[in-house]
Short mmCIF file of C-alpha atoms in Angstrom, two decimals:
data_model
loop_
_atom_site.label_atom_id
_atom_site.label_comp_id
_atom_site.label_asym_id
_atom_site.label_seq_id
_atom_site.Cartn_x
_atom_site.Cartn_y
_atom_site.Cartn_z
CA MET A 22 -16.75 6.79 29.38
CA ASP A 23 -18.35 7.52 26.10
CA SER A 24 -19.93 4.30 24.99
CA THR A 25 -21.48 4.99 21.69
CA ALA A 26 -22.76 1.45 21.51
CA ASP A 27 -22.33 1.30 17.80
CA PRO A 28 -21.66 -2.05 16.26
CA LYS A 29 -18.05 -2.66 15.37
CA GLY A 30 -16.85 -1.07 12.25
CA LYS A 31 -19.91 0.97 11.46
CA ARG A 32 -18.81 4.32 12.78
CA PRO A 33 -16.18 5.96 10.67
CA LEU A 34 -14.72 7.86 13.57
CA TYR A 35 -14.18 6.47 16.98
CA GLN A 36 -14.39 8.73 19.96
CA GLU A 37 -11.37 8.76 22.16
CA ASP A 38 -12.98 6.42 24.56
CA GLY A 39 -10.78 5.95 27.42
CA LEU A 40 -7.66 5.36 29.22
CA ALA A 41 -6.72 2.23 27.33
CA TYR A 42 -6.68 3.92 23.98
CA ALA A 43 -4.94 6.99 25.25
CA ARG A 44 -2.19 4.91 26.78
CA ALA A 45 -1.77 2.85 23.66
CA ALA A 46 -1.66 5.98 21.57
CA ALA A 47 0.96 7.53 23.79
CA ALA A 48 3.04 4.40 23.69
CA ALA A 49 2.65 4.14 19.94
CA ALA A 50 3.68 7.76 19.54
CA SER A 51 6.85 7.28 21.51
CA ALA A 52 7.56 4.09 19.63
CA THR A 53 7.18 5.94 16.33
CA ALA A 54 9.82 8.40 17.38
CA ALA A 55 12.13 5.58 18.34
CA ALA A 56 11.33 3.27 15.51
CA ALA A 57 11.38 5.44 12.39
CA PRO A 58 14.43 3.78 10.92
CA ASP A 59 17.10 5.59 9.02
CA GLU A 60 18.44 4.07 5.89
CA GLU A 61 21.95 3.18 7.04
CA GLU A 62 22.37 2.51 10.70
CA ALA A 63 21.78 -0.76 12.44
CA LYS A 64 18.59 -0.31 14.35
CA PRO A 65 17.94 -1.73 17.76
CA LYS A 66 14.65 -3.56 17.92
CA PRO A 67 11.83 -1.01 17.78
CA LYS A 68 10.34 -0.39 21.20
CA PRO A 69 7.89 -3.20 21.70
CA SER A 70 5.14 -0.73 22.38
CA SER A 71 2.26 -2.84 21.30
CA SER A 72 3.61 -6.08 22.55
CA SER A 73 3.34 -5.19 26.19
CA GLU A 74 0.54 -4.43 28.52
CA GLU A 75 -0.77 -1.03 27.59
CA ALA A 76 -2.94 -2.32 24.79
CA LYS A 77 -4.83 -4.42 27.27
CA PRO A 78 -8.07 -2.83 28.31
CA GLU A 79 -8.92 -1.50 31.70
CA PRO A 80 -11.85 -3.23 33.29
CA GLU A 81 -14.35 -0.64 32.06
CA ALA A 82 -17.52 -1.10 30.10
CA GLU A 83 -16.48 -0.01 26.60
CA ASP A 84 -17.83 -1.45 23.44
CA GLN A 85 -14.48 -2.16 21.83
CA ALA A 86 -11.88 -2.32 24.51
CA GLU A 87 -13.76 -4.69 26.76
CA MET A 88 -12.66 -7.43 24.45
CA PRO A 89 -9.08 -8.44 25.09
CA PRO A 90 -6.55 -7.69 22.38
CA LEU A 91 -5.55 -10.33 19.91
CA VAL A 92 -2.26 -12.09 20.20
CA LEU A 93 -0.24 -12.66 17.07
CA VAL A 94 2.68 -15.04 17.09
CA ALA A 95 5.54 -14.12 14.79
CA GLU A 96 7.78 -16.62 13.05
CA ASP A 97 10.41 -16.28 15.74
CA GLY A 98 7.88 -17.15 18.39
CA VAL A 99 7.56 -13.67 19.82
CA GLU A 100 4.00 -12.68 20.71
CA VAL A 101 2.72 -9.32 19.60
CA SER A 102 -0.62 -8.08 20.78
CA ILE A 103 -2.95 -5.84 18.83
CA SER A 104 -6.10 -4.16 20.03
CA ARG A 105 -9.34 -5.32 18.48
CA ARG A 106 -10.00 -1.96 17.00
CA ALA A 107 -6.66 -1.94 15.23
CA ALA A 108 -7.12 -5.54 14.20
CA ARG A 109 -10.17 -4.58 12.18
CA MET A 110 -7.86 -3.17 9.58
CA SER A 111 -6.75 -6.68 8.71
CA HIS A 112 -9.37 -8.47 6.74
CA MET A 113 -8.03 -11.78 7.91
CA LEU A 114 -8.21 -10.80 11.57
CA ARG A 115 -11.62 -9.26 11.09
CA LEU A 116 -12.94 -12.55 9.79
CA LEU A 117 -11.38 -14.41 12.70
CA MET A 118 -12.97 -12.01 15.14
CA GLU A 119 -16.33 -12.36 13.49
CA ASP A 120 -16.09 -16.11 13.68
CA SER A 121 -14.96 -15.85 17.29
CA CYS A 122 -11.79 -17.70 16.47
CA ALA A 123 -9.55 -14.93 17.66
CA ASP A 124 -9.31 -15.72 21.31
CA GLY A 125 -6.20 -17.82 21.21
CA PRO A 126 -2.81 -16.94 19.76
CA ILE A 127 -2.91 -16.39 16.01
CA PRO A 128 0.10 -17.57 14.06
CA ALA A 129 1.78 -15.26 11.59
CA PRO A 130 4.33 -17.73 10.36
CA ASN A 131 6.05 -15.73 7.68
CA VAL A 132 6.38 -12.53 9.59
CA HIS A 133 9.24 -11.61 11.83
CA SER A 134 8.32 -9.96 15.10
CA ASP A 135 10.06 -6.69 14.20
CA ILE A 136 7.95 -6.43 11.09
CA LEU A 137 4.88 -7.45 13.00
CA ASP A 138 5.55 -4.65 15.46
CA LEU A 139 5.66 -2.16 12.61
CA VAL A 140 2.47 -3.50 11.15
CA VAL A 141 0.70 -3.37 14.48
CA GLN A 142 1.94 0.17 14.96
CA TYR A 143 0.36 1.15 11.68
CA CYS A 144 -2.91 -0.47 12.59
CA GLU A 145 -3.04 1.08 16.02
CA LYS A 146 -2.45 4.48 14.48
CA HIS A 147 -5.06 4.13 11.80
CA GLY A 148 -7.48 1.92 13.67
CA PRO A 149 -9.65 4.63 15.24
CA TYR A 150 -10.25 6.31 11.91
CA TYR A 151 -10.77 3.24 9.85
CA ASP A 152 -13.88 3.08 7.75
CA PRO A 153 -13.94 0.00 5.57
CA GLU A 154 -16.44 1.46 3.14
CA ALA A 155 -14.49 4.63 2.49
CA SER A 156 -11.39 2.59 1.76
CA GLU A 157 -13.33 0.47 -0.64
CA ARG A 158 -14.70 3.41 -2.55
CA ALA A 159 -11.34 5.08 -2.76
CA ARG A 160 -9.97 1.90 -4.21
CA ASN A 161 -12.51 1.62 -6.96
CA PRO A 162 -10.95 3.29 -9.96
CA PHE A 163 -14.12 3.50 -12.00
CA PRO A 164 -16.86 5.06 -10.00
CA PRO A 165 -20.20 4.75 -11.74
CA PHE A 166 -20.89 7.69 -13.97
CA PRO A 167 -22.10 10.38 -13.78
CA VAL A 168 -19.08 11.30 -11.75
CA GLU A 169 -19.79 11.30 -8.04
CA LEU A 170 -20.03 14.66 -6.39
CA THR A 171 -17.80 13.94 -3.42
CA PRO A 172 -14.30 14.63 -4.71
CA THR A 173 -12.71 11.89 -2.70
CA VAL A 174 -14.46 9.32 -4.81
CA SER A 175 -13.81 10.89 -8.18
CA SER A 176 -10.97 9.41 -10.14
CA ILE A 177 -10.00 12.81 -11.48
CA LYS A 178 -9.18 15.49 -8.96
CA PRO A 179 -9.10 19.13 -9.97
CA VAL A 180 -5.66 20.60 -9.48
CA THR A 181 -6.76 23.03 -6.82
CA TYR A 182 -8.45 20.46 -4.64
CA VAL A 183 -6.69 19.82 -1.39
CA ASP A 184 -7.35 16.57 0.35
CA PRO A 185 -8.37 17.23 3.92
CA ASP A 186 -6.26 15.27 6.32
CA PRO A 187 -7.65 16.18 9.69
CA HIS A 188 -5.74 13.56 11.60
CA GLY A 189 -2.35 14.17 10.14
CA LEU A 190 -2.25 10.59 8.94
CA LYS A 191 -0.65 11.35 5.61
CA ASP A 192 2.43 12.83 7.19
CA TRP A 193 2.59 10.04 9.70
CA ASP A 194 2.33 7.53 6.88
CA LYS A 195 5.12 9.22 4.97
CA ASP A 196 7.41 8.92 7.96
CA PHE A 197 6.27 5.44 8.70
CA ILE A 198 6.93 4.12 5.24
CA SER A 199 10.37 5.63 4.81
CA LEU A 200 11.99 2.32 5.45
CA ASP A 201 14.94 0.62 3.89
CA ASN A 202 14.11 -1.67 1.03
CA SER A 203 14.31 -4.94 2.88
CA THR A 204 12.01 -3.78 5.65
CA LEU A 205 9.62 -2.34 3.10
CA PHE A 206 9.63 -5.65 1.29
CA GLU A 207 8.77 -7.54 4.44
CA VAL A 208 6.10 -5.06 5.45
CA ILE A 209 4.40 -5.46 2.09
CA LEU A 210 4.46 -9.22 2.37
CA ALA A 211 3.08 -9.04 5.90
CA ALA A 212 0.33 -6.63 4.88
CA ASN A 213 -0.52 -8.99 2.05
CA TYR A 214 -0.63 -11.99 4.35
CA LEU A 215 -2.77 -10.26 6.94
CA ASN A 216 -4.81 -8.63 4.20
CA ILE A 217 -4.44 -5.07 5.44
CA GLU A 218 -5.40 -3.22 2.32
CA ASP A 219 -4.51 0.27 3.46
CA LEU A 220 -1.02 -0.72 4.50
CA LEU A 221 -0.57 -2.75 1.35
CA ASP A 222 -1.63 0.29 -0.63
CA LEU A 223 0.83 2.46 1.21
CA GLY A 224 3.72 0.07 0.71
CA THR A 225 3.02 -0.73 -2.90
CA THR A 226 2.46 2.91 -3.78
CA THR A 227 5.85 3.68 -2.32
CA VAL A 228 7.46 0.99 -4.42
CA ALA A 229 5.60 2.15 -7.53
CA ASP A 230 6.82 5.68 -6.89
CA MET A 231 10.37 4.40 -6.76
CA MET A 232 9.93 2.65 -10.06
CA ARG A 233 8.00 5.21 -12.01
CA GLY A 234 9.58 6.46 -15.18
CA LYS A 235 12.75 4.48 -14.65
CA LYS A 236 14.42 2.23 -17.11
CA PRO A 237 14.66 -1.47 -16.37
CA GLU A 238 18.38 -1.18 -15.70
CA GLU A 239 17.78 1.50 -13.11
CA ILE A 240 15.02 -0.48 -11.47
CA ARG A 241 17.27 -3.48 -11.18
CA GLU A 242 19.82 -1.38 -9.44
CA ILE A 243 17.43 0.11 -6.94
CA PHE A 244 15.97 -3.18 -5.91
CA GLU A 245 19.04 -5.31 -6.38
CA ILE A 246 17.38 -7.60 -8.86
CA GLU A 247 19.37 -9.87 -11.06
CA ASN A 248 18.69 -9.82 -14.74
CA ASP A 249 17.88 -13.43 -15.38
CA TYR A 250 17.03 -13.06 -19.03
CA THR A 251 18.87 -15.13 -21.55
CA PRO A 252 19.06 -13.77 -25.09
CA GLU A 253 16.51 -16.37 -26.17
CA GLN A 254 14.10 -15.24 -23.51
CA GLU A 255 14.59 -11.65 -24.51
CA ALA A 256 13.72 -12.58 -28.04
CA GLU A 257 10.64 -14.35 -26.76
CA LEU A 258 9.65 -11.27 -24.81
CA ARG A 259 10.01 -9.16 -27.89
CA LYS A 260 7.79 -11.47 -29.85
CA GLU A 261 5.27 -11.52 -27.05
CA ASN A 262 4.85 -7.79 -27.36
CA ALA A 263 5.29 -7.29 -31.06
CA TRP A 264 2.82 -9.85 -32.41
CA ALA A 265 -0.14 -7.62 -31.83
CA PHE A 266 1.20 -4.99 -34.18
CA GLU A 267 1.75 -7.22 -37.13
CA ASP A 268 -1.01 -7.29 -39.67
CA MET B 22 20.53 -6.77 7.77
CA GLU B 23 19.08 -3.90 9.70
CA LEU B 24 17.40 -5.76 12.50
CA THR B 25 18.58 -8.23 15.03
CA ALA B 26 20.75 -11.11 13.97
CA GLY B 27 19.12 -14.25 12.74
CA SER B 28 16.00 -12.37 11.77
CA ILE B 29 14.97 -11.72 8.25
CA VAL B 30 16.57 -12.71 5.02
CA ALA B 31 19.55 -10.52 4.22
CA ALA B 32 18.63 -9.57 0.69
CA PRO B 33 14.91 -9.49 -0.04
CA ALA B 34 14.19 -11.13 -3.30
CA TRP B 35 12.22 -8.42 -5.07
CA GLY B 36 12.57 -10.43 -8.21
CA GLU B 37 10.69 -13.27 -6.64
CA MET B 38 8.02 -11.38 -4.80
CA GLU B 39 4.65 -13.03 -5.11
CA THR B 40 2.80 -12.15 -8.23
CA ASP B 41 -0.18 -10.76 -6.44
CA CYS B 42 1.94 -8.38 -4.37
CA LEU B 43 3.81 -7.26 -7.47
CA ALA B 44 0.49 -6.84 -9.20
CA HIS B 45 -0.51 -4.42 -6.46
CA VAL B 46 2.59 -2.40 -7.19
CA PHE B 47 2.20 -2.52 -10.92
CA ARG B 48 -1.41 -1.48 -10.66
CA ARG B 49 -0.18 1.97 -9.79
CA LEU B 50 2.10 2.33 -12.74
CA SER B 51 1.32 4.06 -15.95
CA LEU B 52 0.71 1.96 -19.02
CA GLU B 53 4.13 2.98 -20.25
CA ASP B 54 5.93 1.67 -17.19
CA LEU B 55 3.81 -1.43 -17.16
CA ALA B 56 4.32 -2.24 -20.79
CA GLU B 57 7.92 -1.30 -21.20
CA ALA B 58 9.83 -1.20 -17.95
CA ALA B 59 8.40 -3.79 -15.61
CA PRO B 60 8.54 -6.83 -17.87
CA LEU B 61 12.15 -6.20 -18.76
CA VAL B 62 13.49 -6.17 -15.24
CA CYS B 63 13.47 -9.90 -14.73
CA ARG B 64 11.40 -12.92 -15.58
CA GLY B 65 9.38 -12.89 -12.38
CA TRP B 66 8.35 -9.32 -13.03
CA ARG B 67 7.50 -10.13 -16.59
CA ARG B 68 5.09 -12.76 -15.35
CA ALA B 69 3.59 -10.36 -12.85
CA ALA B 70 3.26 -7.59 -15.43
CA ALA B 71 1.31 -9.92 -17.66
CA ASP B 72 -1.04 -10.88 -14.84
CA PRO B 73 -4.60 -10.54 -16.13
CA SER B 74 -5.70 -8.63 -13.06
CA LEU B 75 -3.67 -5.64 -14.21
CA TRP B 76 -5.33 -5.58 -17.57
CA ARG B 77 -8.85 -5.98 -16.38
CA ALA B 78 -9.78 -2.34 -16.20
CA LEU B 79 -8.48 -0.25 -19.05
CA ASP B 80 -9.15 3.42 -19.25
CA LEU B 81 -7.53 4.25 -22.55
CA ARG B 82 -9.30 7.56 -22.91
CA HIS B 83 -7.07 9.39 -20.58
CA ASP B 84 -4.46 11.44 -22.35
CA HIS B 85 -4.84 9.46 -25.52
CA VAL B 86 -3.22 11.92 -27.87
CA ALA B 87 -0.01 11.95 -25.95
CA ARG B 88 0.02 8.24 -25.42
CA PHE B 89 -0.97 6.39 -28.53
CA MET B 90 0.26 8.51 -31.35
CA PRO B 91 3.25 7.20 -33.28
CA TRP B 92 5.48 9.82 -31.69
CA SER B 93 4.51 9.04 -28.11
CA PRO B 94 6.90 7.66 -25.51
CA LEU B 95 4.88 4.45 -25.52
CA ALA B 96 5.34 3.99 -29.24
CA ALA B 97 9.01 4.81 -28.91
CA ALA B 98 9.37 2.29 -26.12
CA PHE B 99 7.74 -0.42 -28.15
CA ALA B 100 10.01 0.37 -31.05
CA ARG B 101 13.12 0.38 -28.91
CA ARG B 102 12.42 -2.59 -26.70
CA TYR B 103 10.31 -4.85 -28.83
CA GLY B 104 11.21 -3.81 -32.32
CA VAL B 105 7.72 -2.68 -33.23
CA ALA B 106 8.07 -0.66 -36.37
CA ARG B 107 4.51 0.54 -36.67
CA PHE B 108 2.81 1.24 -33.40
CA THR B 109 -0.93 1.60 -33.71
CA PHE B 110 -3.67 1.97 -31.18
CA ALA B 111 -5.44 -1.04 -32.65
CA GLY B 112 -2.35 -3.16 -32.12
CA PHE B 113 -1.98 -1.96 -28.58
CA LEU B 114 -5.62 -2.71 -27.89
CA ARG B 115 -5.14 -6.19 -29.25
CA LEU B 116 -2.21 -6.69 -26.90
CA CYS B 117 -4.15 -5.45 -23.90
CA LEU B 118 -7.11 -7.67 -24.64
CA ALA B 119 -4.86 -10.67 -24.97
CA ARG B 120 -3.22 -9.84 -21.65
CA ALA B 121 -6.58 -9.60 -19.96
CA GLY B 122 -7.24 -13.15 -21.01
CA GLY B 123 -10.97 -12.79 -21.28
CA SER B 124 -11.37 -11.22 -17.87
CA LEU B 125 -11.63 -7.64 -19.04
CA SER B 126 -14.35 -5.91 -17.11
CA HIS B 127 -13.92 -2.18 -17.72
CA LEU B 128 -12.96 -0.68 -21.02
CA GLU B 129 -12.99 2.93 -22.13
CA LEU B 130 -11.88 3.57 -25.66
CA PRO B 131 -10.45 6.83 -26.92
CA PRO B 132 -11.47 8.47 -30.18
CA LEU B 133 -8.67 6.72 -31.99
CA LEU B 134 -10.50 3.86 -33.54
CA SER B 135 -9.92 3.26 -37.19
CA SER B 136 -12.67 4.21 -39.52
CA PRO B 137 -14.51 1.96 -39.94
CA ALA B 138 -13.83 0.59 -36.49
CA ALA B 139 -15.17 -2.78 -37.36
CA ALA B 140 -11.95 -4.58 -36.47
CA GLU B 141 -11.65 -3.03 -33.04
CA LEU B 142 -15.29 -3.59 -32.25
CA GLU B 143 -15.01 -7.21 -33.28
CA LEU B 144 -11.95 -7.59 -31.08
CA VAL B 145 -13.82 -6.31 -28.09
CA ALA B 146 -16.83 -8.43 -28.91
CA ALA B 147 -14.76 -11.56 -29.28
CA ASN B 148 -12.47 -11.11 -26.30
CA CYS B 149 -14.47 -9.50 -23.56
CA PRO B 150 -17.34 -11.71 -22.52
CA LYS B 151 -17.18 -10.39 -18.98
CA LEU B 152 -17.35 -6.75 -19.86
CA HIS B 153 -19.20 -4.73 -17.20
CA GLN B 154 -18.45 -1.22 -18.15
CA PHE B 155 -17.81 0.03 -21.64
CA ALA B 156 -17.28 3.49 -23.02
CA LEU B 157 -17.19 4.13 -26.74
CA PRO B 158 -16.07 7.25 -28.54
CA PRO B 159 -18.20 8.68 -31.33
CA LEU B 160 -18.40 6.10 -34.08
CA LEU B 161 -17.52 7.80 -37.26
CA SER B 162 -18.97 5.42 -39.77
CA SER B 163 -22.62 4.53 -40.13
CA ALA B 164 -21.62 0.93 -40.71
CA ASP B 165 -20.14 0.85 -37.22
CA GLU B 166 -23.24 2.43 -35.77
CA ALA B 167 -25.38 -0.18 -37.45
CA ARG B 168 -23.16 -2.98 -36.23
CA LEU B 169 -23.26 -1.95 -32.60
CA PRO B 170 -26.69 -3.36 -31.70
CA GLU B 171 -25.63 -6.70 -33.16
CA LEU B 172 -22.66 -6.85 -30.81
CA ILE B 173 -24.51 -6.09 -27.61
CA PRO B 174 -25.48 -9.74 -26.99
CA ARG B 175 -21.77 -10.59 -26.69
CA TRP B 176 -21.58 -8.60 -23.50
CA ARG B 177 -24.21 -10.24 -21.38
CA HIS B 178 -22.72 -8.86 -18.18
CA LEU B 179 -22.77 -5.28 -19.28
CA GLN B 180 -23.85 -2.93 -16.53
CA HIS B 181 -22.75 0.48 -17.71
CA LEU B 182 -22.53 1.77 -21.22
CA GLU B 183 -21.29 5.15 -22.28
CA LEU B 184 -21.76 6.28 -25.83
CA GLU B 185 -19.99 9.57 -26.07
CA SER B 186 -22.17 10.62 -28.91
CA LYS B 187 -25.52 9.01 -29.48
CA PRO B 188 -25.43 6.77 -32.53
CA SER B 189 -28.29 6.65 -34.97
CA SER B 190 -28.84 3.02 -34.00
CA PHE B 191 -29.55 4.06 -30.42
CA PRO B 192 -33.10 2.66 -30.17
CA ALA B 193 -31.86 -0.70 -31.43
CA VAL B 194 -28.93 -0.64 -29.02
CA VAL B 195 -31.25 0.05 -26.13
CA ALA B 196 -33.64 -2.69 -27.18
CA GLN B 197 -30.76 -5.16 -27.28
CA LEU B 198 -29.55 -4.04 -23.87
CA GLY B 199 -32.97 -4.67 -22.49
CA THR B 200 -33.12 -8.13 -23.97
CA HIS B 201 -29.61 -9.43 -23.47
CA CYS B 202 -28.09 -7.65 -20.50
CA PRO B 203 -30.04 -8.50 -17.38
CA GLY B 204 -27.79 -6.56 -15.05
CA PHE B 205 -27.76 -3.40 -17.10
CA SER B 206 -28.10 -0.38 -14.86
CA GLY B 207 -26.31 2.69 -16.15
CA LEU B 208 -26.36 4.57 -19.41
CA LYS B 209 -24.69 7.73 -20.53
CA THR B 210 -24.89 9.43 -23.84
CA SER B 211 -25.21 12.82 -25.41
CA GLY B 212 -26.92 13.96 -28.56
CA SER B 213 -30.26 14.86 -29.96
CA ILE B 214 -32.79 12.78 -28.06
CA LYS B 215 -35.69 11.95 -30.31
CA PRO B 216 -39.06 10.47 -29.43
CA GLU B 217 -38.00 6.99 -30.51
CA ASP B 218 -34.91 7.22 -28.31
CA ALA B 219 -36.95 8.14 -25.28
CA ALA B 220 -39.56 5.52 -26.08
CA SER B 221 -36.99 2.77 -26.38
CA MET B 222 -35.42 3.69 -23.05
CA ALA B 223 -38.77 3.76 -21.33
CA ALA B 224 -39.83 0.47 -22.87
CA SER B 225 -36.64 -1.56 -22.80
CA LEU B 226 -34.88 -0.30 -19.70
CA PRO B 227 -37.52 0.07 -17.04
CA GLY B 228 -35.02 -1.04 -14.40
CA LEU B 229 -32.40 1.55 -15.29
CA ARG B 230 -30.73 3.06 -12.22
CA SER B 231 -28.46 5.68 -13.63
CA LEU B 232 -28.88 7.86 -16.68
CA CYS B 233 -26.80 10.73 -17.90
CA LEU B 234 -27.79 12.85 -20.85
CA ASP B 235 -25.70 15.94 -20.16
CA SER B 236 -25.32 18.43 -22.95
CA SER B 237 -28.01 16.94 -25.10
CA TYR B 238 -30.89 18.31 -27.03
CA LEU B 239 -33.63 16.93 -24.84
CA PRO B 240 -37.16 18.18 -25.38
CA LYS B 241 -39.31 18.25 -22.30
CA GLN B 242 -41.68 15.70 -23.72
CA GLU B 243 -38.91 13.19 -24.19
CA LEU B 244 -37.55 13.88 -20.74
CA LEU B 245 -40.90 13.22 -19.14
CA ALA B 246 -41.40 10.06 -21.17
CA ILE B 247 -38.07 8.74 -19.94
CA LEU B 248 -38.79 9.59 -16.34
CA ALA B 249 -42.19 7.96 -16.61
CA GLY B 250 -40.80 4.76 -18.06
CA CYS B 251 -37.64 4.38 -16.02
CA LYS B 252 -39.23 4.28 -12.64
CA HIS B 253 -36.22 2.98 -10.76
CA LEU B 254 -33.76 5.70 -11.49
CA VAL B 255 -31.68 6.79 -8.53
CA ASP B 256 -29.30 8.93 -10.48
CA PHE B 257 -30.34 11.19 -13.32
CA SER B 258 -28.30 13.90 -14.89
CA ALA B 259 -29.35 16.17 -17.72
CA ARG B 260 -27.22 19.21 -17.17
CA ASN B 261 -26.66 21.88 -19.75
CA CYS B 262 -29.30 20.53 -22.05
CA VAL B 263 -31.51 22.41 -24.40
CA GLY B 264 -35.21 21.65 -24.66
CA PHE B 265 -36.47 22.14 -21.14
CA SER B 266 -35.81 24.55 -18.36
CA GLU B 267 -34.12 23.66 -15.10
CA LYS B 268 -36.77 25.75 -13.40
CA ASP B 269 -39.68 23.89 -14.90
CA GLU B 270 -41.97 22.89 -12.03
CA GLU B 271 -43.31 19.80 -13.71
CA VAL B 272 -39.83 18.47 -14.43
CA ILE B 273 -38.67 19.19 -10.93
CA GLY B 274 -41.75 17.50 -9.56
CA ARG B 275 -41.23 14.37 -11.58
CA GLY B 276 -37.62 14.28 -10.55
CA ALA B 277 -38.32 14.72 -6.88
CA ARG B 278 -38.34 11.04 -6.08
CA ILE B 279 -34.96 10.49 -7.74
CA GLU B 280 -32.14 10.52 -5.23
CA ARG B 281 -29.76 12.43 -7.40
CA PHE B 282 -31.44 14.61 -9.96
CA GLU B 283 -29.26 17.10 -11.76
CA ILE B 284 -30.59 19.45 -14.38
CA GLY B 285 -28.51 22.53 -13.75
CA GLY B 286 -27.79 24.71 -16.73
CA SER B 287 -30.59 23.30 -18.84
CA ARG B 288 -32.68 25.73 -20.72
CA PHE B 289 -35.60 25.69 -23.05
CA VAL B 290 -33.94 27.56 -25.85
CA ASP B 291 -30.29 28.07 -26.25
CA ASP B 292 -29.45 31.76 -26.34
CA GLU B 293 -25.73 31.26 -26.32
CA ILE B 294 -25.68 29.74 -29.76
CA MET B 295 -26.27 33.22 -31.09
CA ALA B 296 -23.05 34.34 -29.53
CA GLY B 297 -21.21 31.84 -31.66
CA ASP B 298 -20.44 29.66 -28.72
CA ASP B 299 -20.24 26.27 -30.32
CA GLU B 300 -18.34 24.41 -27.65
CA PHE B 301 -21.67 23.24 -26.37
CA CYS B 302 -22.17 20.45 -28.91
CA GLY B 303 -23.82 22.93 -31.21
CA SER B 304 -23.71 20.63 -34.20
CA SER B 305 -25.36 17.70 -32.54
CA TYR B 306 -28.52 19.48 -31.59
CA VAL B 307 -28.85 21.90 -34.44
CA ASP B 308 -28.67 18.93 -36.75
CA VAL B 309 -32.33 18.13 -36.18
CA MET B 310 -33.04 14.92 -37.99
#
């Protein structure tokens, strides 16, 4: 197999290095087809693709897959396993792995196993292409001036620039994140708990898109939020915003 | 709801989502949505919308004419929702600074400051002790330009400063940066670079990493003095300048050790000015002293 012998996390692109990954990818792909939920219908549990055996490595000498996958324990007690490479996407799991505390089961107490499955699916999909530094730069809204030459880092993109997406991840993400509101909510909380910035970005961007340009009344409707303002509190809010304009 | 029985809560409480998650969402909203829509949805969202982390990095330069004028949607929203009769940029800035609660780290101001801008400058000086990155529009009044060096010590953590048009107090500003801002690393300005400007940069900012003087009047002598003094530059840009040629061997040689050295479009004498092309800051370099 191709053992590039690079330290974990340093190479931006992982080679397809073996049977284990290929199997996991195939399983994840079939699970995506099964698990992309529609808005209305009651969904059966998404195929537990990552919670069964195929994420476990074959006994081959590979730099990543020779380490056994991590085991996450959801709030309902169900165990979900995630390959080490995918687990890198979670800052929390990365720290655990670095401190060698990741060998036993890792509790994810606020996350239901269905949600955990979705999260793991995301990580397995993105894991091979994950470059922590690129994510960090893309997140920084104020690159040091003069403006960087590489367009991906610039905060202002010319209209004609087309973002290259060689792995088709953007489309996959769009399908992945078209979830009903409650699932989306839980996915965001889970991504926050596990500190998976890319997934958190994806989820929160989706929510922001739903909110953009809408009036408060409309937002309340979309997200089923109760207006808990009393008239006194509304007056307070007004004052809170108006004081700065009084001379 | 959707998934197996006994699983997750039936109705997710978006209203009670943790502040830091909501802050992630709100971070992607425009100022208008953040100021007018989000806080009105419910009390939890109001708290999250006022979270200092959202107000820490303010780029107010973007689209400023559409946004901050009295006829803008933002002004209309403030009038409608909060009863603000007279929306001004200064007022809005005051609100943003208060929201940031002293943690403001990036601030870019549009050319909408009052003239004199003393009040706004004082606001920023008083409320932003942690400022890292600051961009100022051209300061219209000489009083403001004179005041600027005196304010620099209030921003001890300043790392990047952008002065859209070089003020006359530039040497003093640079001297203050050298004295009071130990982490200072990046400077950007544009204007007519005089010997005292170059000398002050070379003397006071020897550790400067990034310098941008695009579209300036930059005589070769001054350029070389800067490069000689600022020995730790990794990023230097002097594109479209007048005063030296991009093909000048000596300049290219001196710039060779700098990782990113951009001088494209720079020429010794500007021929285009004859064609009446004044979009290239004609006034700032013709106005020689």
